[in-house]
Amino acid sequence: MAIADRYLSDDEELVHVARQHWTVLVGEFVALLLIVALVGTALFFVPWNEEWGPIAGAVAVGVGLVAALAFWLVPTLRWATTVYILTDRRLMIREGMLSKQGRDMPLTRVNDVSFNITLWERIMRYGTLSIQSASEQEGMVLQRVPRPQWFQSEIYRQVNVAQRPDYPDGPQG
């Protein structure tokens, strides 16, 4: 995936890339529909034959555009720019479009990977992964990961490979 390729080092292989589950966007879509409905209703009731009617209509549309930016576009862009990347050497989180945040965890440091899936999340096939490391920093929490049990298994598979004695930078045998 092109979004992940720029984060890889020369000798690193991409294993899996995931975004948060699409259900993150359901609330934003409902907010957009409500905004459109409210602006449409306001425009319906504006007395266009009055002198101030076009100004009121423009204000309603302007307020609707600002609300759509705040409650739909910004969260959608936040979702689109949040990515979970698993390589053969590390696990990464990358977030942000204008200001960026990132966190990397070498696979040789991973101690535990656990998941939490509620009934609703199980129906929708997503969940939360918690990754604990051997470092003093706190672990990683990946929210709304699609297929979390598979992703957990894949992390463990890559951790086992990374902890072999013949692995570069791995444990010395």
Coordinates of N, CA, C and O in Angstrom, one line a residue:
M1 N 0.8 -1.2 0.0 CA 0.0 0.0 0.0 C 0.9 1.2 0.0 O 1.8 1.3 0.8
A2 N 0.6 2.2 -0.9 CA 1.5 3.3 -1.1 C 1.6 4.2 0.2 O 2.7 4.8 0.4
I3 N 0.6 4.3 1.0 CA 0.6 5.1 2.2 C 1.6 4.6 3.2 O 2.3 5.3 3.9
A4 N 1.9 3.3 3.2 CA 2.8 2.7 4.2 C 4.2 2.6 3.6 O 5.2 2.6 4.4
D5 N 4.4 2.5 2.3 CA 5.7 2.4 1.7 C 6.7 3.4 2.2 O 7.9 3.2 2.3
R6 N 6.2 4.6 2.3 CA 7.1 5.7 2.7 C 7.7 5.6 4.1 O 8.6 6.3 4.5
Y7 N 7.1 4.8 4.9 CA 7.5 4.6 6.3 C 8.5 3.5 6.5 O 9.0 3.3 7.6
L8 N 8.7 2.7 5.4 CA 9.6 1.5 5.5 C 11.0 1.9 5.3 O 11.4 2.7 4.5
S9 N 11.9 1.2 6.1 CA 13.3 1.3 5.8 C 13.7 0.4 4.7 O 12.9 -0.4 4.2
D10 N 14.9 0.5 4.2 CA 15.4 -0.2 3.0 C 15.2 -1.8 3.1 O 14.9 -2.4 2.2
D11 N 15.6 -2.3 4.3 CA 15.6 -3.8 4.5 C 14.3 -4.3 5.2 O 14.3 -5.4 5.7
E12 N 13.2 -3.5 5.1 CA 12.0 -3.8 5.9 C 10.9 -4.2 4.9 O 10.8 -3.7 3.8
E13 N 10.2 -5.3 5.3 CA 9.0 -5.7 4.4 C 7.7 -5.4 5.1 O 7.5 -5.7 6.3
L14 N 6.8 -4.9 4.3 CA 5.4 -4.7 4.8 C 4.7 -6.0 4.9 O 4.7 -6.8 4.0
V15 N 4.0 -6.2 6.1 CA 3.2 -7.4 6.3 C 1.8 -7.1 6.2 O 1.0 -7.8 5.6
H16 N 1.3 -6.0 6.9 CA -0.1 -5.6 6.9 C -0.3 -4.2 7.2 O 0.4 -3.6 8.0
V17 N -1.3 -3.6 6.5 CA -1.7 -2.2 6.8 C -3.2 -2.2 7.1 O -4.0 -2.9 6.4
A18 N -3.6 -1.5 8.1 CA -5.0 -1.4 8.5 C -5.4 0.0 8.9 O -4.6 0.8 9.4
R19 N -6.6 0.4 8.5 CA -7.2 1.6 9.0 C -8.2 1.2 10.1 O -8.5 0.1 10.2
Q20 N -8.7 2.2 10.8 CA -9.7 1.9 11.7 C -11.0 1.5 10.9 O -11.1 1.8 9.7
H21 N -11.8 0.7 11.6 CA -13.0 0.1 10.9 C -13.9 1.3 10.4 O -14.0 2.3 11.0
W22 N -14.6 1.0 9.3 CA -15.5 2.0 8.7 C -16.6 2.5 9.6 O -17.2 3.5 9.4
T23 N -16.9 1.7 10.7 CA -18.0 2.2 11.6 C -17.6 3.5 12.3 O -18.5 4.1 12.9
V24 N -16.3 3.8 12.3 CA -15.9 5.1 12.9 C -16.7 6.3 12.2 O -17.0 7.3 12.8
L25 N -16.9 6.1 10.9 CA -17.5 7.1 10.1 C -19.0 7.2 10.1 O -19.6 8.1 9.6
V26 N -19.7 6.3 10.8 CA -21.2 6.2 10.8 C -21.7 7.5 11.5 O -22.6 8.2 11.0
G27 N -21.1 7.8 12.7 CA -21.6 9.0 13.4 C -21.4 10.3 12.6 O -22.2 11.2 12.6
E28 N -20.3 10.4 11.9 CA -20.0 11.5 11.0 C -21.0 11.6 9.9 O -21.4 12.7 9.5
F29 N -21.3 10.5 9.3 CA -22.3 10.5 8.2 C -23.7 10.9 8.7 O -24.4 11.7 8.0
V30 N -24.1 10.4 9.9 CA -25.4 10.9 10.5 C -25.4 12.4 10.7 O -26.3 13.1 10.5
A31 N -24.2 12.9 11.3 CA -24.1 14.3 11.5 C -24.3 15.1 10.2 O -24.9 16.1 10.2
L32 N -23.6 14.6 9.2 CA -23.8 15.3 7.9 C -25.2 15.3 7.4 O -25.7 16.3 6.9
L33 N -25.9 14.2 7.5 CA -27.3 14.1 7.1 C -28.2 15.1 7.9 O -29.0 15.8 7.4
L34 N -27.9 15.2 9.2 CA -28.7 16.1 10.1 C -28.4 17.6 9.7 O -29.3 18.4 9.6
I35 N -27.1 17.9 9.4 CA -26.8 19.2 9.0 C -27.5 19.6 7.7 O -28.1 20.7 7.5
V36 N -27.5 18.7 6.7 CA -28.1 18.9 5.4 C -29.6 19.1 5.6 O -30.2 20.0 5.0
A37 N -30.2 18.3 6.5 CA -31.7 18.4 6.8 C -32.0 19.7 7.4 O -33.0 20.4 7.1
L38 N -31.2 20.1 8.4 CA -31.4 21.4 9.1 C -31.3 22.6 8.1 O -32.1 23.5 8.2
V39 N -30.2 22.6 7.3 CA -30.0 23.7 6.4 C -31.2 23.7 5.4 O -31.7 24.7 5.0
G40 N -31.6 22.5 4.9 CA -32.7 22.5 3.9 C -34.0 23.0 4.5 O -34.7 23.7 3.9
T41 N -34.2 22.6 5.8 CA -35.4 23.1 6.5 C -35.4 24.6 6.7 O -36.4 25.3 6.4
A42 N -34.2 25.1 7.1 CA -34.1 26.6 7.2 C -34.3 27.3 5.9 O -35.0 28.3 5.9
L43 N -33.8 26.7 4.8 CA -33.9 27.4 3.5 C -35.4 27.3 3.1 O -35.9 28.2 2.4
F44 N -36.1 26.3 3.4 CA -37.5 26.1 3.1 C -38.4 27.2 3.7 O -39.3 27.8 3.1
F45 N -38.0 27.5 5.0 CA -38.8 28.5 5.8 C -38.4 29.9 5.6 O -39.0 30.8 6.2
V46 N -37.3 30.2 4.9 CA -36.8 31.6 4.7 C -37.8 32.3 3.8 O -38.1 31.8 2.7
P47 N -38.3 33.5 4.2 CA -39.1 34.2 3.3 C -38.3 34.9 2.2 O -37.8 36.0 2.4
W48 N -38.2 34.3 1.0 CA -37.3 34.8 0.0 C -37.8 36.2 -0.6 O -37.0 36.9 -1.2
N49 N -39.0 36.5 -0.4 CA -39.5 37.7 -1.0 C -39.3 38.9 -0.1 O -39.5 40.1 -0.5
E50 N -38.8 38.7 1.1 CA -38.4 39.7 2.1 C -37.0 40.2 1.7 O -36.2 39.5 1.1
E51 N -36.7 41.5 2.2 CA -35.4 42.1 1.9 C -34.3 41.3 2.5 O -33.2 41.1 1.9
W52 N -34.5 40.8 3.7 CA -33.4 40.1 4.4 C -33.4 38.6 4.1 O -32.6 37.8 4.6
G53 N -34.3 38.1 3.3 CA -34.4 36.6 3.0 C -33.1 36.0 2.4 O -32.6 35.0 2.9
P54 N -32.6 36.6 1.3 CA -31.3 36.1 0.8 C -30.2 36.1 1.8 O -29.4 35.2 1.8
I55 N -30.1 37.1 2.6 CA -29.1 37.1 3.6 C -29.2 36.0 4.6 O -28.3 35.3 5.0
A56 N -30.5 35.8 5.1 CA -30.7 34.7 6.0 C -30.4 33.3 5.4 O -29.9 32.4 6.0
G57 N -30.8 33.2 4.1 CA -30.4 31.9 3.4 C -28.9 31.7 3.3 O -28.4 30.6 3.5
A58 N -28.2 32.8 3.0 CA -26.7 32.7 2.9 C -26.1 32.3 4.3 O -25.2 31.5 4.4
V59 N -26.7 32.9 5.3 CA -26.2 32.6 6.7 C -26.5 31.2 7.0 O -25.6 30.5 7.6
A60 N -27.6 30.7 6.7 CA -28.0 29.3 7.0 C -27.0 28.3 6.2 O -26.5 27.3 6.8
V61 N -26.7 28.6 5.0 CA -25.8 27.8 4.2 C -24.4 27.9 4.8 O -23.7 26.9 4.9
G62 N -24.0 29.1 5.2 CA -22.6 29.3 5.7 C -22.5 28.5 7.0 O -21.5 27.9 7.3
V63 N -23.5 28.6 7.9 CA -23.4 27.9 9.2 C -23.4 26.4 8.9 O -22.7 25.6 9.5
G64 N -24.2 25.9 7.9 CA -24.2 24.5 7.5 C -22.8 24.1 7.0 O -22.4 23.0 7.3
L65 N -22.2 24.9 6.2 CA -20.9 24.5 5.7 C -19.8 24.4 6.8 O -19.0 23.5 6.8
V66 N -19.9 25.4 7.7 CA -18.9 25.3 8.9 C -19.2 24.1 9.7 O -18.3 23.4 10.2
A67 N -20.5 23.8 10.0 CA -20.8 22.6 10.8 C -20.4 21.3 10.0 O -19.9 20.4 10.7
A68 N -20.6 21.3 8.7 CA -20.2 20.1 7.9 C -18.7 19.9 8.0 O -18.2 18.8 8.1
L69 N -17.9 21.0 7.9 CA -16.5 20.9 8.1 C -16.1 20.4 9.4 O -15.2 19.5 9.5
A70 N -16.7 20.9 10.5 CA -16.3 20.5 11.8 C -16.7 19.1 12.2 O -16.0 18.4 12.9
F71 N -18.0 18.7 11.8 CA -18.5 17.5 12.3 C -18.4 16.3 11.3 O -18.7 15.2 11.6
W72 N -18.1 16.6 10.0 CA -18.0 15.5 9.0 C -16.6 15.5 8.4 O -15.9 14.5 8.4
L73 N -16.1 16.6 7.8 CA -14.9 16.5 7.0 C -13.7 16.3 7.9 O -12.8 15.5 7.6
V74 N -13.5 17.0 9.0 CA -12.4 16.9 9.8 C -12.3 15.5 10.4 O -11.2 14.8 10.3
P75 N -13.4 14.9 11.0 CA -13.3 13.5 11.5 C -13.0 12.5 10.4 O -12.3 11.5 10.6
T76 N -13.5 12.7 9.2 CA -13.3 11.8 8.0 C -11.8 11.9 7.6 O -11.2 10.9 7.4
L77 N -11.2 13.1 7.6 CA -9.8 13.2 7.3 C -9.0 12.6 8.4 O -7.9 12.0 8.1
R78 N -9.4 12.7 9.6 CA -8.7 12.1 10.7 C -8.7 10.6 10.6 O -7.6 9.9 10.7
W79 N -9.8 10.0 10.2 CA -9.9 8.6 9.9 C -9.0 8.2 8.7 O -8.3 7.2 8.8
A80 N -9.0 8.9 7.7 CA -8.3 8.6 6.5 C -6.8 8.7 6.7 O -6.0 8.0 6.0
T81 N -6.3 9.5 7.6 CA -4.9 9.6 7.9 C -4.4 8.8 9.1 O -3.2 9.0 9.4
T82 N -5.2 8.0 9.7 CA -4.8 7.1 10.7 C -4.6 5.7 10.2 O -5.5 5.2 9.6
V83 N -3.4 5.2 10.3 CA -3.0 3.9 9.7 C -2.2 3.1 10.7 O -1.3 3.7 11.4
Y84 N -2.5 1.8 10.8 CA -1.7 0.9 11.6 C -0.9 0.0 10.6 O -1.4 -0.6 9.7
I85 N 0.4 0.0 10.8 CA 1.3 -0.7 9.9 C 2.1 -1.7 10.7 O 2.8 -1.4 11.7
L86 N 2.1 -2.9 10.1 CA 2.9 -4.0 10.7 C 3.9 -4.4 9.6 O 3.6 -4.7 8.5
T87 N 5.2 -4.4 10.0 CA 6.3 -4.8 9.1 C 6.9 -6.1 9.7 O 6.5 -6.5 10.8
D88 N 7.9 -6.6 9.1 CA 8.7 -7.7 9.6 C 9.6 -7.3 10.8 O 10.2 -8.1 11.4
R89 N 9.7 -6.0 11.1 CA 10.6 -5.5 12.1 C 9.9 -4.7 13.2 O 10.4 -4.6 14.3
R90 N 8.8 -4.0 12.9 CA 8.1 -3.2 13.9 C 6.6 -3.0 13.6 O 6.1 -3.3 12.5
L91 N 6.0 -2.4 14.6 CA 4.6 -2.1 14.5 C 4.5 -0.6 14.7 O 5.2 0.0 15.5
M92 N 3.8 0.1 13.8 CA 3.7 1.5 13.7 C 2.3 2.0 13.7 O 1.4 1.4 13.2
I93 N 2.1 3.2 14.3 CA 0.9 4.0 14.2 C 1.3 5.3 13.6 O 2.2 6.0 14.1
R94 N 0.5 5.7 12.6 CA 0.8 7.0 12.0 C -0.6 7.8 11.9 O -1.6 7.2 11.5
E95 N -0.6 9.0 12.4 CA -1.8 9.8 12.4 C -1.5 11.2 12.0 O -0.4 11.7 12.2
G96 N -2.5 11.9 11.4 CA -2.4 13.3 11.1 C -2.2 13.6 9.7 O -1.5 12.9 8.9
M97 N -2.7 14.8 9.3 CA -2.5 15.3 7.9 C -1.6 16.5 8.0 O -0.6 16.6 7.3
L98 N -2.0 17.5 8.8 CA -1.2 18.7 8.9 C -0.1 18.6 10.0 O 1.0 18.8 9.7
S99 N -0.6 18.2 11.1 CA 0.4 17.9 12.2 C 0.4 16.4 12.3 O -0.7 15.8 12.3
K100 N 1.5 15.8 12.3 CA 1.6 14.3 12.3 C 2.1 13.8 13.6 O 3.0 14.4 14.3
Q101 N 1.6 12.6 14.0 CA 2.1 11.9 15.2 C 2.4 10.5 14.7 O 1.7 9.9 13.8
G102 N 3.4 9.9 15.4 CA 3.7 8.5 15.0 C 4.3 7.8 16.2 O 4.8 8.4 17.1
R103 N 4.1 6.5 16.2 CA 4.7 5.7 17.3 C 5.1 4.4 16.7 O 4.4 3.8 15.9
D104 N 6.3 3.9 17.0 CA 6.9 2.7 16.5 C 7.2 1.8 17.7 O 7.6 2.3 18.8
M105 N 7.0 0.5 17.5 CA 7.4 -0.5 18.6 C 8.2 -1.6 17.8 O 7.6 -2.3 17.0
P106 N 9.5 -1.8 18.1 CA 10.2 -2.9 17.5 C 9.5 -4.2 18.0 O 9.2 -4.4 19.1
L107 N 9.4 -5.2 17.0 CA 8.8 -6.4 17.4 C 9.6 -7.2 18.4 O 9.0 -8.1 19.1
T108 N 10.9 -7.0 18.5 CA 11.7 -7.7 19.5 C 11.4 -7.3 20.9 O 11.8 -7.9 21.8
R109 N 10.7 -6.1 21.0 CA 10.3 -5.6 22.3 C 8.9 -6.0 22.8 O 8.5 -5.8 23.9
V110 N 8.1 -6.6 21.9 CA 6.7 -6.9 22.2 C 6.7 -8.1 23.2 O 7.3 -9.2 22.9
N111 N 5.9 -7.9 24.3 CA 5.8 -8.9 25.3 C 4.4 -9.6 25.2 O 4.3 -10.8 25.4
D112 N 3.4 -8.8 25.0 CA 2.0 -9.3 25.1 C 1.1 -8.5 24.1 O 1.3 -7.3 23.9
V113 N 0.2 -9.3 23.4 CA -0.8 -8.6 22.6 C -2.1 -9.2 23.0 O -2.3 -10.4 22.9
S114 N -3.0 -8.3 23.4 CA -4.3 -8.8 23.8 C -5.4 -8.0 23.0 O -5.1 -7.0 22.5
F115 N -6.6 -8.6 23.0 CA -7.6 -8.0 22.3 C -8.9 -7.9 23.1 O -9.0 -8.7 24.1
N116 N -9.7 -6.9 22.8 CA -11.0 -6.8 23.5 C -12.1 -6.6 22.4 O -11.9 -5.7 21.6
I117 N -13.1 -7.4 22.5 CA -14.2 -7.3 21.4 C -15.5 -7.4 22.2 O -15.8 -8.4 22.8
T118 N -16.3 -6.4 22.1 CA -17.7 -6.4 22.6 C -18.6 -7.2 21.7 O -18.2 -7.6 20.6
L119 N -19.8 -7.5 22.1 CA -20.7 -8.2 21.2 C -21.0 -7.4 19.9 O -20.9 -8.0 18.8
W120 N -21.2 -6.1 20.0 CA -21.4 -5.3 18.8 C -20.2 -5.3 17.9 O -20.3 -5.4 16.7
E121 N -19.0 -5.2 18.5 CA -17.8 -5.2 17.7 C -17.6 -6.6 17.1 O -17.1 -6.6 15.9
R122 N -18.0 -7.6 17.7 CA -17.9 -8.9 17.2 C -18.8 -9.1 15.9 O -18.4 -9.7 14.9
I123 N -20.0 -8.5 16.0 CA -20.9 -8.6 14.9 C -20.3 -7.8 13.7 O -20.4 -8.2 12.6
M124 N -19.7 -6.6 14.0 CA -19.2 -5.7 13.0 C -17.8 -6.1 12.6 O -17.2 -5.5 11.7
R125 N -17.2 -7.1 13.3 CA -15.8 -7.6 13.0 C -14.7 -6.5 13.2 O -13.9 -6.3 12.3
Y126 N -14.7 -5.9 14.4 CA -13.6 -5.1 14.7 C -13.4 -5.2 16.2 O -14.2 -5.7 16.9
G127 N -12.3 -4.6 16.7 CA -12.0 -4.6 18.2 C -10.8 -3.8 18.5 O -10.3 -3.0 17.7
T128 N -10.4 -3.9 19.7 CA -9.2 -3.1 20.2 C -8.1 -4.1 20.5 O -8.3 -5.1 21.2
L129 N -6.9 -3.7 20.1 CA -5.7 -4.5 20.4 C -4.8 -3.7 21.3 O -4.6 -2.5 21.2
S130 N -4.3 -4.3 22.4 CA -3.4 -3.7 23.3 C -2.1 -4.4 23.3 O -2.0 -5.7 23.4
I131 N -1.0 -3.7 23.0 CA 0.3 -4.3 22.8 C 1.2 -3.8 23.9 O 1.4 -2.6 24.0
Q132 N 1.7 -4.7 24.7 CA 2.7 -4.3 25.8 C 4.1 -4.6 25.3 O 4.3 -5.6 24.6
S133 N 5.0 -3.7 25.7 CA 6.4 -3.9 25.3 C 7.3 -4.1 26.5 O 6.9 -3.8 27.7
A134 N 8.5 -4.4 26.2 CA 9.5 -4.6 27.3 C 10.2 -3.3 27.6 O 11.0 -3.3 28.5
S135 N 9.8 -2.2 27.0 CA 10.4 -0.9 27.3 C 9.7 -0.2 28.4 O 8.6 -0.7 28.9
E136 N 10.2 0.9 28.9 CA 9.6 1.7 30.0 C 8.4 2.5 29.5 O 7.6 3.0 30.3
Q137 N 8.3 2.7 28.2 CA 7.2 3.4 27.6 C 5.9 2.6 27.8 O 6.0 1.3 27.8
E138 N 4.8 3.3 27.8 CA 3.5 2.5 27.9 C 3.3 1.8 26.5 O 3.9 2.2 25.5
G139 N 2.5 0.8 26.5 CA 2.2 0.0 25.3 C 1.4 0.8 24.3 O 1.0 2.0 24.5
M140 N 1.1 0.1 23.2 CA 0.2 0.7 22.2 C -1.2 0.2 22.3 O -1.4 -1.0 22.6
V141 N -2.1 1.0 22.0 CA -3.5 0.6 21.9 C -4.0 1.0 20.5 O -4.0 2.1 20.1
L142 N -4.5 0.0 19.8 CA -5.0 0.2 18.4 C -6.5 0.0 18.5 O -7.0 -1.0 18.8
Q143 N -7.2 1.2 18.3 CA -8.7 1.2 18.4 C -9.3 0.8 17.1 O -8.9 1.2 16.1
R144 N -10.4 0.1 17.2 CA -11.3 -0.3 16.1 C -10.5 -0.9 14.9 O -10.6 -0.5 13.8
V145 N -9.8 -1.9 15.3 CA -9.0 -2.6 14.3 C -9.9 -3.7 13.6 O -10.5 -4.5 14.3
P146 N -9.9 -3.7 12.3 CA -10.7 -4.8 11.6 C -10.0 -6.1 11.8 O -8.8 -6.2 11.8
R147 N -10.8 -7.1 12.1 CA -10.3 -8.5 12.3 C -9.1 -8.5 13.3 O -8.0 -8.9 13.1
P148 N -9.4 -8.1 14.6 CA -8.4 -8.0 15.6 C -7.7 -9.3 16.0 O -6.5 -9.4 16.2
Q149 N -8.5 -10.4 16.0 CA -7.8 -11.7 16.3 C -6.8 -12.1 15.2 O -5.8 -12.7 15.6
W150 N -7.2 -11.9 14.0 CA -6.2 -12.2 12.9 C -5.0 -11.3 13.0 O -3.8 -11.8 12.9
F151 N -5.2 -10.0 13.3 CA -4.1 -9.1 13.4 C -3.2 -9.5 14.6 O -2.0 -9.4 14.5
Q152 N -3.8 -9.9 15.7 CA -3.0 -10.4 16.9 C -2.2 -11.5 16.5 O -1.0 -11.6 16.8
S153 N -2.7 -12.5 15.8 CA -2.0 -13.7 15.3 C -0.8 -13.3 14.4 O 0.3 -13.9 14.5
E154 N -1.1 -12.3 13.5 CA 0.0 -11.9 12.6 C 1.1 -11.2 13.4 O 2.3 -11.4 13.0
I155 N 0.8 -10.4 14.4 CA 1.8 -9.8 15.2 C 2.6 -10.8 15.9 O 3.9 -10.8 15.9
Y156 N 2.0 -11.8 16.5 CA 2.7 -12.9 17.2 C 3.6 -13.7 16.2 O 4.7 -14.0 16.5
R157 N 3.1 -13.9 15.0 CA 3.9 -14.6 14.0 C 5.1 -13.8 13.7 O 6.2 -14.4 13.6
Q158 N 5.0 -12.5 13.5 CA 6.2 -11.7 13.2 C 7.1 -11.5 14.4 O 8.3 -11.5 14.2
V159 N 6.5 -11.5 15.6 CA 7.4 -11.4 16.8 C 8.2 -12.7 16.9 O 9.4 -12.7 17.2
N160 N 7.6 -13.9 16.7 CA 8.3 -15.1 16.7 C 9.5 -15.2 15.7 O 10.6 -15.6 16.1
V161 N 9.3 -14.7 14.5 CA 10.3 -14.6 13.6 C 11.4 -13.6 14.0 O 12.6 -13.9 13.9
A162 N 11.0 -12.5 14.6 CA 12.0 -11.5 15.0 C 12.8 -11.9 16.2 O 13.9 -11.4 16.4
Q163 N 12.3 -12.9 17.0 CA 13.0 -13.3 18.2 C 13.9 -14.5 17.9 O 14.5 -15.0 18.9
R164 N 14.0 -15.0 16.7 CA 14.9 -16.1 16.4 C 16.3 -15.6 16.5 O 16.6 -14.5 16.2
P165 N 17.2 -16.5 16.9 CA 18.6 -16.2 17.0 C 19.2 -15.7 15.7 O 20.1 -14.9 15.6
D166 N 18.8 -16.3 14.5 CA 19.4 -15.9 13.2 C 18.8 -14.6 12.6 O 19.2 -14.2 11.6
Y167 N 17.9 -14.0 13.3 CA 17.2 -12.8 12.9 C 18.2 -11.6 13.1 O 18.8 -11.5 14.2
P168 N 18.4 -10.7 12.1 CA 19.2 -9.5 12.3 C 18.7 -8.7 13.4 O 17.5 -8.4 13.5
D169 N 19.5 -8.3 14.3 CA 19.2 -7.4 15.5 C 18.4 -8.2 16.5 O 17.8 -7.6 17.4
G170 N 18.2 -9.5 16.3 CA 17.4 -10.3 17.3 C 18.2 -10.8 18.4 O 19.4 -10.4 18.6
P171 N 17.7 -11.7 19.3 CA 18.4 -12.2 20.4 C 19.7 -13.0 19.9 O 19.6 -13.6 18.9
Q172 N 20.7 -12.8 20.6 CA 22.0 -13.5 20.3 C 22.0 -14.9 20.9 O 21.7 -15.0 22.1
G173 N 22.2 -15.9 20.1 CA 22.1 -17.3 20.7 C 23.3 -17.9 21.2 O 24.3 -17.6 21.5

